[in-house]
């Protein structure tokens, strides 16, 4: 490889993540946000249930509330309808034995009855003054039938949502169901993103000779937003140490993380490491991973700096496997290992052991022995198309040599890396 350093001097991913995690402190500034601004925020405190839900016994069906003891097991039962309980409009008195009350889904079950029979299972008088039940229906009724008991969903005092939980829509709904209007969450980590390279141009400009459109920021900013970070877009920075220095120094002053792509290897225009080392420190920068060997991790003041390589595939892999665990810690979330599935290779690969490697992959047809995984037709780390095609990554550990079809391999679906819904 071009940096000319021995493979055995490369840091394995696990050691790199552990070393970098030691440099990261979770953001610990809490703020209170309205529920509708709480999606993807991380809870700063446990949320306890304030009420039982449902707050009373509710009907789960449209039907009739009755006393089971009034129903004959071996002959039709005719019962008078003495009133109705609608959702939001409870029946106000106790129901007398021998009578039923019409009830709708979500209405409070009135005092007395111990079951609700679905209206589809009753013969209803045309004027709705009585219902009749057949013995076959009666035989299936059980105490509490079609009744959602008070506190059956949530009991007052129970832990509703734990500190460190990154809120999904259903979590916010659970809080709303408790009558809460705000939640205490951690400030979002502030992450600044820059792409470096003299060859890079913004989409929307006319492409000059020798140039390419910049794409890495468009992946990184999306990934960061999805993770719940507050992103500052620093745009494209040229391969110019002075320009880099000015941009990185200013951004480090008011961000938790500085994420760059490109310019981190050993080419003559690769200034990112030098500039970071000059403004702060580089902790390490050579990882035993493929793609993405040069990943510079360091600090400028209290700002964590992550210099990812320039190739689009390297950027994505380094972000998902290296940067993501660090960002999760910063967000205040507990560590989560990516979801791994053991599947069968439907491809062959010549490989030299040494670096942990990821291939762009997709599961396809099930073999009788389990799902098969195939990989993109090119392994080039420049192939953005491979990322758009893939639904996950095959991970080959450091010691893995050649892969032949039928070999068991680990598949990491993008969903388990927070990259897809
Ligand atoms: P570097 O790490 O700067 O040597 O870049 C490695 C390769 O990635 C080169 O082919 C660059 O042109 C390409 N590259 C670097 N940055 C970007 C970017 N932001 N978008 C697309 N390609 C890039
Ligand atoms: Mg470059």
Tab-separated table of C-alpha atoms and ligand atoms in Angstrom:
chain	number	residue	atom	x	y	z
A	1	UNK	CA	0.000	0.000	0.000
A	2	UNK	CA	1.033	3.546	-0.644
A	3	UNK	CA	1.837	4.623	2.905
A	4	UNK	CA	4.629	2.079	2.999
A	5	UNK	CA	4.066	1.111	6.607
A	6	UNK	CA	4.189	-2.511	7.707
A	7	UNK	CA	0.833	-4.207	8.123
A	8	UNK	CA	1.800	-5.292	11.636
A	9	UNK	CA	2.059	-1.657	12.721
A	10	UNK	CA	-1.562	-1.065	11.895
A	11	UNK	CA	-3.992	-0.764	14.793
A	12	UNK	CA	-6.814	-3.314	14.790
A	13	UNK	CA	-10.264	-1.752	14.683
A	14	UNK	CA	-11.293	-2.905	18.165
A	15	UNK	CA	-8.156	-1.379	19.723
A	16	UNK	CA	-8.665	1.836	17.755
A	17	UNK	CA	-12.285	2.166	18.863
A	18	UNK	CA	-11.313	1.477	22.485
A	19	UNK	CA	-8.511	4.075	22.354
A	20	UNK	CA	-10.767	6.656	20.734
A	21	UNK	CA	-13.632	5.996	23.157
A	22	UNK	CA	-11.247	6.971	25.953
A	23	UNK	CA	-10.947	10.396	24.288
A	24	UNK	CA	-14.719	10.950	24.215
A	25	UNK	CA	-16.892	12.286	27.022
A	26	UNK	CA	-20.657	12.180	26.552
A	27	UNK	CA	-22.299	15.566	26.076
A	28	UNK	CA	-23.782	16.422	29.470
A	29	UNK	CA	-25.775	19.615	28.907
A	30	UNK	CA	-29.450	18.844	29.404
A	31	UNK	CA	-32.235	20.822	27.769
A	32	UNK	CA	-36.004	20.548	27.850
A	33	UNK	CA	-37.763	20.133	24.530
A	34	UNK	CA	-41.420	19.843	23.496
A	35	UNK	CA	-42.442	16.338	22.488
A	36	UNK	CA	-42.584	17.180	18.793
A	37	UNK	CA	-38.920	18.225	18.887
A	38	UNK	CA	-37.850	15.146	20.824
A	39	UNK	CA	-37.488	12.632	17.974
A	40	UNK	CA	-33.959	11.175	17.842
A	41	UNK	CA	-32.939	13.111	20.960
A	42	UNK	CA	-31.345	11.200	23.852
A	43	UNK	CA	-33.056	11.225	27.256
A	44	UNK	CA	-31.065	12.951	29.977
A	45	UNK	CA	-33.149	11.407	32.768
A	46	UNK	CA	-35.343	8.386	33.391
A	47	UNK	CA	-39.017	9.013	32.668
A	48	UNK	CA	-41.382	7.366	35.152
A	49	UNK	CA	-45.040	6.654	34.455
A	50	UNK	CA	-47.315	9.163	36.164
A	51	UNK	CA	-50.574	7.310	35.533
A	52	UNK	CA	-51.992	3.912	34.919
A	53	UNK	CA	-52.808	3.393	31.262
A	54	UNK	CA	-55.482	2.785	30.459
A	55	UNK	CA	-56.613	4.949	33.382
A	56	UNK	CA	-59.768	2.794	33.819
A	57	UNK	CA	-61.092	-0.527	32.501
A	58	UNK	CA	-61.836	0.085	28.815
A	59	UNK	CA	-63.652	-1.927	26.202
A	60	UNK	CA	-61.441	-3.351	23.445
A	61	UNK	CA	-64.414	-3.859	21.096
A	62	UNK	CA	-67.704	-2.410	19.964
A	63	UNK	CA	-70.338	-4.569	21.648
A	64	UNK	CA	-72.259	-5.025	24.878
A	65	UNK	CA	-71.038	-5.059	28.477
A	66	UNK	CA	-72.713	-7.851	30.429
A	67	UNK	CA	-72.591	-10.087	33.497
A	68	UNK	CA	-71.270	-13.492	32.509
A	69	UNK	CA	-73.434	-15.074	35.198
A	70	UNK	CA	-76.545	-13.856	33.304
A	71	UNK	CA	-75.714	-15.913	30.217
A	72	UNK	CA	-77.303	-19.364	29.861
A	73	UNK	CA	-74.793	-21.966	28.726
A	74	UNK	CA	-77.335	-24.203	26.931
A	75	UNK	CA	-80.118	-21.983	25.595
A	76	UNK	CA	-80.366	-18.544	23.935
A	77	UNK	CA	-80.133	-15.629	26.355
A	78	UNK	CA	-82.136	-12.463	25.762
A	79	UNK	CA	-80.980	-9.415	27.771
A	80	UNK	CA	-82.383	-5.836	27.820
A	81	UNK	CA	-80.123	-2.919	26.771
A	82	UNK	CA	-80.405	-0.259	29.488
A	83	UNK	CA	-78.053	2.376	28.104
A	84	UNK	CA	-74.800	3.055	26.329
A	85	UNK	CA	-71.171	3.836	27.142
A	86	UNK	CA	-69.327	5.652	24.380
A	87	UNK	CA	-65.621	6.531	24.179
A	88	UNK	CA	-65.338	9.771	26.134
A	89	UNK	CA	-68.929	9.486	27.443
A	90	UNK	CA	-69.082	6.977	30.313
A	91	UNK	CA	-72.326	5.302	31.432
A	92	UNK	CA	-73.040	7.152	34.645
A	93	UNK	CA	-74.664	4.557	36.924
A	94	UNK	CA	-74.125	0.927	37.907
A	95	UNK	CA	-75.623	-1.653	35.567
A	96	UNK	CA	-78.289	-3.860	37.190
A	97	UNK	CA	-77.911	-7.655	37.034
A	98	UNK	CA	-79.751	-9.113	34.067
A	99	UNK	CA	-79.130	-6.055	31.842
A	100	UNK	CA	-76.496	-4.997	29.321
A	101	UNK	CA	-75.058	-1.677	28.159
A	102	UNK	CA	-74.044	-0.920	24.599
A	103	UNK	CA	-70.346	-0.056	24.595
A	104	UNK	CA	-67.824	1.224	22.034
A	105	UNK	CA	-64.089	0.633	21.762
A	106	UNK	CA	-62.241	2.810	24.261
A	107	UNK	CA	-65.315	3.468	26.449
A	108	UNK	CA	-65.055	2.912	30.202
A	109	UNK	CA	-66.645	-0.398	31.245
A	110	UNK	CA	-69.438	0.588	33.643
A	111	UNK	CA	-69.625	-0.745	37.194
A	112	UNK	CA	-71.057	-4.271	37.286
A	113	UNK	CA	-70.418	-6.100	34.006
A	114	UNK	CA	-67.417	-8.416	33.812
A	115	UNK	CA	-67.172	-9.023	30.059
A	116	UNK	CA	-67.841	-7.418	26.694
A	117	UNK	CA	-69.380	-9.423	23.888
A	118	UNK	CA	-68.643	-8.249	20.337
A	119	UNK	CA	-71.678	-6.850	18.547
A	120	UNK	CA	-71.016	-9.183	15.593
A	121	UNK	CA	-71.671	-12.123	17.929
A	122	UNK	CA	-75.125	-10.889	19.042
A	123	UNK	CA	-78.581	-10.774	17.556
A	124	UNK	CA	-79.627	-7.145	18.108
A	125	UNK	CA	-83.273	-6.095	18.280
A	126	UNK	CA	-84.219	-3.690	15.423
A	127	UNK	CA	-84.973	-0.988	18.002
A	128	UNK	CA	-81.844	-2.007	19.984
A	129	UNK	CA	-83.807	-2.572	23.205
A	130	UNK	CA	-82.449	-6.104	23.670
A	131	UNK	CA	-79.785	-8.498	22.454
A	132	UNK	CA	-79.749	-12.249	22.220
A	133	UNK	CA	-76.740	-14.549	22.612
A	134	UNK	CA	-76.496	-18.091	21.299
A	135	UNK	CA	-75.040	-20.817	23.564
A	136	UNK	CA	-72.041	-21.231	21.199
A	137	UNK	CA	-71.121	-17.567	21.761
A	138	UNK	CA	-71.803	-17.830	25.468
A	139	UNK	CA	-69.480	-20.836	25.760
A	140	UNK	CA	-66.540	-18.780	24.433
A	141	UNK	CA	-66.967	-15.816	26.791
A	142	UNK	CA	-64.448	-15.546	29.634
A	143	UNK	CA	-64.241	-13.182	32.621
A	144	UNK	CA	-62.621	-9.946	31.433
A	145	UNK	CA	-63.311	-10.806	27.778
A	146	UNK	CA	-62.583	-7.784	25.531
A	147	UNK	CA	-61.775	-5.617	28.534
A	148	UNK	CA	-58.449	-3.747	28.756
A	149	UNK	CA	-57.796	-3.498	32.450
A	150	UNK	CA	-56.710	-0.308	34.151
A	151	UNK	CA	-52.891	-0.180	34.210
A	152	UNK	CA	-52.597	-3.192	31.910
A	153	UNK	CA	-50.418	-1.252	29.434
A	154	UNK	CA	-48.462	0.954	31.866
A	155	UNK	CA	-48.533	0.985	35.661
A	156	UNK	CA	-48.060	4.297	37.489
A	157	UNK	CA	-44.529	4.552	38.889
A	158	UNK	CA	-43.001	2.105	36.392
A	159	UNK	CA	-39.909	3.062	34.404
A	160	UNK	CA	-41.337	4.304	31.142
A	161	UNK	CA	-38.188	5.304	29.232
A	162	UNK	CA	-34.627	5.056	30.511
A	163	UNK	CA	-31.941	7.735	30.472
A	164	UNK	CA	-29.760	7.252	27.414
A	165	UNK	CA	-32.656	6.131	25.233
A	166	UNK	CA	-32.608	7.723	21.789
A	167	UNK	CA	-36.219	8.552	21.199
A	168	UNK	CA	-38.125	6.907	18.394
A	169	UNK	CA	-41.607	8.064	17.354
A	170	UNK	CA	-43.253	5.348	19.462
A	171	UNK	CA	-41.250	6.436	22.541
A	172	UNK	CA	-42.496	9.992	22.124
A	173	UNK	CA	-46.026	8.610	21.754
A	174	UNK	CA	-45.602	6.682	25.012
A	175	UNK	CA	-44.665	9.933	26.778
A	176	UNK	CA	-47.645	11.714	25.199
A	177	UNK	CA	-49.884	8.886	26.435
A	178	UNK	CA	-48.795	9.853	29.944
A	179	UNK	CA	-49.838	13.453	29.441
A	180	UNK	CA	-46.247	14.703	29.305
A	181	UNK	CA	-45.578	17.757	27.133
A	182	UNK	CA	-41.790	18.032	27.338
A	183	UNK	CA	-38.775	15.774	27.866
A	184	UNK	CA	-35.317	16.407	29.255
A	185	UNK	CA	-32.701	15.500	26.642
A	186	UNK	CA	-28.986	16.020	26.122
A	187	UNK	CA	-27.844	18.777	23.828
A	188	UNK	CA	-27.101	17.361	20.398
A	189	UNK	CA	-23.393	16.820	19.721
A	190	UNK	CA	-22.157	19.537	17.382
A	191	UNK	CA	-20.293	18.040	14.455
A	192	UNK	CA	-18.567	20.021	11.705
A	193	UNK	CA	-17.966	18.313	8.367
A	194	UNK	CA	-15.452	19.261	5.678
A	195	UNK	CA	-14.336	17.608	2.464
A	196	UNK	CA	-10.782	18.216	1.367
A	197	UNK	CA	-9.295	18.016	-2.104
A	198	UNK	CA	-8.306	20.362	-4.930
A	199	UNK	CA	-10.153	18.139	-7.396
A	200	UNK	CA	-13.523	18.553	-5.654
A	201	UNK	CA	-16.355	20.684	-6.965
A	202	UNK	CA	-19.823	21.297	-5.601
A	203	UNK	CA	-22.694	19.716	-7.529
A	204	UNK	CA	-24.353	22.440	-9.589
A	205	UNK	CA	-21.097	23.863	-10.922
A	206	UNK	CA	-19.609	23.119	-14.363
A	207	UNK	CA	-17.092	20.337	-13.985
A	208	UNK	CA	-13.557	21.490	-14.803
A	209	UNK	CA	-10.969	19.285	-16.436
A	210	UNK	CA	-9.519	16.909	-13.824
A	211	UNK	CA	-12.240	17.634	-11.307
A	212	UNK	CA	-14.952	15.469	-9.750
A	213	UNK	CA	-18.133	16.356	-7.952
A	214	UNK	CA	-17.782	16.083	-4.231
A	215	UNK	CA	-20.009	13.444	-2.674
A	216	UNK	CA	-18.627	12.521	0.739
A	217	UNK	CA	-20.307	15.340	2.638
A	218	UNK	CA	-23.616	14.264	1.180
A	219	UNK	CA	-23.209	10.850	2.794
A	220	UNK	CA	-21.673	12.052	6.054
A	221	UNK	CA	-24.162	14.837	6.750
A	222	UNK	CA	-27.058	12.446	6.191
A	223	UNK	CA	-25.525	9.833	8.466
A	224	UNK	CA	-24.840	12.405	11.175
A	225	UNK	CA	-28.323	13.866	11.035
A	226	UNK	CA	-29.824	10.420	11.198
A	227	UNK	CA	-27.745	9.730	14.298
A	228	UNK	CA	-29.128	12.853	15.943
A	229	UNK	CA	-26.128	15.198	15.667
A	230	UNK	CA	-26.299	18.931	14.946
A	231	UNK	CA	-24.248	19.316	11.787
A	232	UNK	CA	-22.291	22.298	10.502
A	233	UNK	CA	-21.351	22.054	6.838
A	234	UNK	CA	-17.876	23.480	6.301
A	235	UNK	CA	-17.985	22.771	2.569
A	236	UNK	CA	-14.942	21.929	0.487
A	237	UNK	CA	-11.475	22.925	1.695
A	238	UNK	CA	-8.540	22.964	-0.696
A	239	UNK	CA	-5.329	20.969	-0.245
A	240	UNK	CA	-3.724	24.009	1.252
A	241	UNK	CA	-2.315	23.859	4.786
A	242	UNK	CA	-3.183	27.477	5.511
A	243	UNK	CA	-6.778	27.171	4.378
A	244	UNK	CA	-7.124	23.911	6.307
A	245	UNK	CA	-5.607	25.437	9.398
A	246	UNK	CA	-7.942	28.398	9.357
A	247	UNK	CA	-11.043	26.268	8.813
A	248	UNK	CA	-10.181	23.513	11.294
A	249	UNK	CA	-9.062	25.856	14.039
A	250	UNK	CA	-12.220	27.936	13.856
A	251	UNK	CA	-14.484	24.872	13.746
A	252	UNK	CA	-12.713	23.101	16.629
A	253	UNK	CA	-13.483	26.035	18.903
A	254	UNK	CA	-17.228	25.487	18.909
A	255	UNK	CA	-17.807	21.855	17.936
A	256	UNK	CA	-17.594	18.546	19.748
A	257	UNK	CA	-16.319	16.728	16.674
A	258	UNK	CA	-14.583	17.705	13.482
A	259	UNK	CA	-15.069	15.194	10.688
A	260	UNK	CA	-13.049	15.518	7.503
A	261	UNK	CA	-12.660	13.333	4.459
A	262	UNK	CA	-9.639	13.091	2.189
A	263	UNK	CA	-6.093	14.306	2.524
A	264	UNK	CA	-5.182	11.988	5.362
A	265	UNK	CA	-2.818	9.562	3.654
A	266	UNK	CA	0.822	10.104	2.649
A	267	UNK	CA	0.438	11.913	-0.674
A	268	UNK	CA	2.127	15.254	-1.196
A	269	UNK	CA	-1.232	17.045	-0.920
A	270	UNK	CA	-2.326	15.226	2.248
A	271	UNK	CA	-2.172	17.963	4.880
A	272	UNK	CA	-4.950	17.047	7.299
A	273	UNK	CA	-2.796	15.099	9.786
A	274	UNK	CA	-0.068	17.726	9.828
A	275	UNK	CA	-2.536	20.514	10.459
A	276	UNK	CA	-4.293	18.629	13.258
A	277	UNK	CA	-0.964	17.670	14.828
A	278	UNK	CA	0.052	21.320	14.668
A	279	UNK	CA	-3.176	22.620	16.220
A	280	UNK	CA	-3.599	19.704	18.667
A	281	UNK	CA	-2.569	16.045	18.732
A	282	UNK	CA	-2.992	12.970	16.568
A	283	UNK	CA	-3.609	9.868	18.719
A	284	UNK	CA	-3.259	7.352	15.862
A	285	UNK	CA	-3.898	7.228	12.154
A	286	UNK	CA	-3.224	3.792	10.690
A	287	UNK	CA	-5.897	1.171	11.145
A	288	UNK	CA	-5.855	-2.473	10.104
A	289	UNK	CA	-9.028	-2.044	8.088
A	290	UNK	CA	-9.959	-2.306	4.431
A	291	UNK	CA	-11.104	-0.099	2.929
A	292	UNK	CA	-10.083	2.948	4.899
A	293	UNK	CA	-6.611	2.289	6.296
A	294	UNK	CA	-5.686	5.910	7.027
A	295	UNK	CA	-8.107	7.194	9.659
A	296	UNK	CA	-6.602	9.988	11.739
A	297	UNK	CA	-7.986	10.300	15.227
A	298	UNK	CA	-6.938	13.188	17.416
A	299	UNK	CA	-7.974	16.310	19.243
A	300	UNK	CA	-7.818	20.045	18.845
A	301	UNK	CA	-8.493	21.406	22.326
A	302	UNK	CA	-11.594	19.603	23.550
A	303	UNK	CA	-12.771	18.837	20.017
A	304	UNK	CA	-12.399	15.263	18.758
A	305	UNK	CA	-11.011	15.199	15.223
A	306	UNK	CA	-11.697	12.331	12.880
A	307	UNK	CA	-9.899	12.491	9.566
A	308	UNK	CA	-11.457	9.906	7.278
A	309	UNK	CA	-9.889	8.895	3.963
A	310	UNK	CA	-11.237	10.333	0.717
A	311	UNK	CA	-12.573	7.338	-1.151
A	312	UNK	CA	-16.356	7.275	-0.810
A	313	UNK	CA	-16.532	3.634	0.267
A	314	UNK	CA	-13.735	4.113	2.799
A	315	UNK	CA	-15.611	7.100	4.188
A	316	UNK	CA	-18.783	5.137	4.730
A	317	UNK	CA	-17.067	2.087	6.200
A	318	UNK	CA	-14.851	4.160	8.496
A	319	UNK	CA	-17.851	6.181	9.590
A	320	UNK	CA	-20.060	3.179	10.347
A	321	UNK	CA	-17.488	0.971	12.026
A	322	UNK	CA	-15.147	3.503	13.605
A	323	UNK	CA	-16.810	6.910	14.019
A	324	UNK	CA	-20.298	5.679	14.895
A	325	UNK	CA	-19.446	4.068	18.262
A	326	UNK	CA	-17.700	7.298	19.271
A	327	UNK	CA	-20.686	9.393	18.275
A	328	UNK	CA	-23.045	7.082	20.165
A	329	UNK	CA	-21.008	7.685	23.316
A	330	UNK	CA	-21.027	11.420	22.699
A	331	UNK	CA	-24.804	11.310	22.222
A	332	UNK	CA	-25.143	9.694	25.643
A	333	UNK	CA	-26.259	6.313	24.362
A	334	UNK	CA	-25.029	3.019	25.777
A	335	UNK	CA	-22.717	1.071	23.454
A	336	UNK	CA	-24.435	-1.128	20.890
A	337	UNK	CA	-22.673	-3.697	18.762
A	338	UNK	CA	-23.787	-3.784	15.127
A	339	UNK	CA	-26.284	-6.522	14.330
A	340	UNK	CA	-24.412	-9.512	12.856
A	341	UNK	CA	-25.893	-12.438	10.995
A	342	UNK	CA	-24.045	-15.611	10.119
A	343	UNK	CA	-24.809	-16.380	6.465
A	344	UNK	CA	-23.260	-18.315	3.581
A	345	UNK	CA	-20.973	-16.703	1.044
A	346	UNK	CA	-22.244	-16.829	-2.518
A	347	UNK	CA	-18.956	-15.410	-3.776
A	348	UNK	CA	-15.250	-16.117	-3.865
A	349	UNK	CA	-12.491	-13.741	-2.735
A	350	UNK	CA	-8.707	-14.003	-2.791
A	351	UNK	CA	-7.457	-12.439	0.400
A	352	UNK	CA	-4.335	-11.920	2.464
A	353	UNK	CA	-4.967	-12.040	6.230
A	354	UNK	CA	-4.067	-8.902	8.200
A	355	UNK	CA	-6.791	-6.291	7.915
A	356	UNK	CA	-10.458	-6.465	8.850
A	357	UNK	CA	-12.389	-6.022	5.623
A	358	UNK	CA	-15.900	-5.089	4.595
A	359	UNK	CA	-17.516	-5.868	1.259
A	360	UNK	CA	-20.697	-4.269	-0.042
A	361	UNK	CA	-23.275	-6.981	0.178
A	362	UNK	CA	-26.874	-8.074	-0.132
A	363	UNK	CA	-28.727	-11.122	1.053
A	364	UNK	CA	-30.452	-13.048	-1.662
A	365	UNK	CA	-32.418	-16.266	-2.138
A	366	UNK	CA	-32.572	-18.707	0.717
A	367	UNK	CA	-30.636	-21.924	0.313
A	368	UNK	CA	-31.940	-24.918	2.308
A	369	UNK	CA	-28.990	-24.251	4.638
A	370	UNK	CA	-29.840	-20.575	5.199
A	371	UNK	CA	-29.586	-17.189	3.516
A	372	UNK	CA	-26.900	-16.573	0.922
A	373	UNK	CA	-24.986	-13.328	0.627
A	374	UNK	CA	-23.524	-11.878	-2.517
A	375	UNK	CA	-21.162	-8.984	-2.984
A	376	UNK	CA	-20.887	-6.158	-5.496
A	377	UNK	CA	-19.086	-6.915	-8.747
A	378	UNK	CA	-16.233	-4.534	-7.948
A	379	UNK	CA	-14.476	-4.036	-4.634
A	380	UNK	CA	-13.103	-0.622	-5.626
A	381	UNK	CA	-13.253	1.799	-2.712
A	382	UNK	CA	-14.155	4.514	-5.198
A	383	UNK	CA	-17.403	2.839	-6.292
A	384	UNK	CA	-20.216	4.883	-4.777
A	385	UNK	CA	-22.599	2.738	-6.825
A	386	UNK	CA	-21.670	-0.230	-4.627
A	387	UNK	CA	-22.992	1.599	-1.565
A	388	UNK	CA	-26.260	2.479	-3.218
A	389	UNK	CA	-26.624	-1.153	-4.352
A	390	UNK	CA	-25.763	-2.696	-0.990
A	391	UNK	CA	-28.109	-3.443	1.881
A	392	UNK	CA	-25.318	-4.336	4.272
A	393	UNK	CA	-21.670	-5.289	4.606
A	394	UNK	CA	-19.890	-8.613	4.756
A	395	UNK	CA	-17.251	-8.445	7.474
A	396	UNK	CA	-14.101	-10.523	7.182
A	397	UNK	CA	-12.005	-10.585	10.363
A	398	UNK	CA	-8.273	-9.895	10.396
A	399	UNK	CA	-7.243	-13.571	10.309
A	400	UNK	CA	-9.570	-14.530	7.468
A	401	UNK	CA	-7.861	-15.796	4.294
A	402	UNK	CA	-9.514	-16.692	0.950
A	403	UNK	CA	-13.272	-17.011	0.921
A	404	UNK	CA	-14.959	-19.671	-1.224
A	405	UNK	CA	-18.676	-20.110	-1.938
A	406	UNK	CA	-20.449	-21.822	0.935
A	407	UNK	CA	-18.146	-20.393	3.618
A	408	UNK	CA	-19.933	-18.946	6.639
A	409	UNK	CA	-19.411	-15.170	6.841
A	410	UNK	CA	-20.744	-12.337	9.002
A	411	UNK	CA	-23.290	-9.997	7.390
A	412	UNK	CA	-23.978	-6.613	8.961
A	413	UNK	CA	-27.268	-5.243	7.617
A	414	UNK	CA	-27.342	-1.466	7.221
A	415	UNK	CA	-30.457	-1.395	9.415
A	416	UNK	CA	-28.338	-2.642	12.318
A	417	UNK	CA	-25.874	0.184	11.679
A	418	UNK	CA	-28.564	2.833	11.864
A	419	UNK	CA	-28.245	3.532	8.155
A	420	UNK	CA	-31.638	2.448	6.940
A	421	UNK	CA	-35.182	2.532	8.254
B	1	LIG	P1	-7.493	11.200	-0.723
B	1	LIG	O1	-7.804	10.411	0.514
B	1	LIG	O2	-7.610	12.658	-0.539
B	1	LIG	O3	-6.185	10.755	-1.297
B	1	LIG	O4	-8.600	10.802	-1.784
B	1	LIG	C1	-8.739	9.468	-2.228
B	1	LIG	C2	-9.695	9.410	-3.414
B	1	LIG	O5	-10.991	9.808	-2.983
B	1	LIG	C3	-9.342	10.309	-4.544
B	1	LIG	O6	-9.636	9.637	-5.744
B	1	LIG	C4	-10.252	11.504	-4.358
B	1	LIG	O7	-10.514	12.193	-5.566
B	1	LIG	C5	-11.488	10.862	-3.806
B	1	LIG	N1	-12.226	11.796	-2.980
B	1	LIG	C6	-11.707	12.528	-1.977
B	1	LIG	N2	-12.644	13.308	-1.417
B	1	LIG	C7	-13.794	13.054	-2.080
B	1	LIG	C8	-15.112	13.558	-1.967
B	1	LIG	N3	-15.426	14.460	-1.042
B	1	LIG	N4	-16.056	13.094	-2.816
B	1	LIG	C9	-15.726	12.167	-3.739
B	1	LIG	N5	-14.503	11.654	-3.881
B	1	LIG	C10	-13.536	12.086	-3.068
B	2	LIG	MG1	-7.016	14.282	-1.636
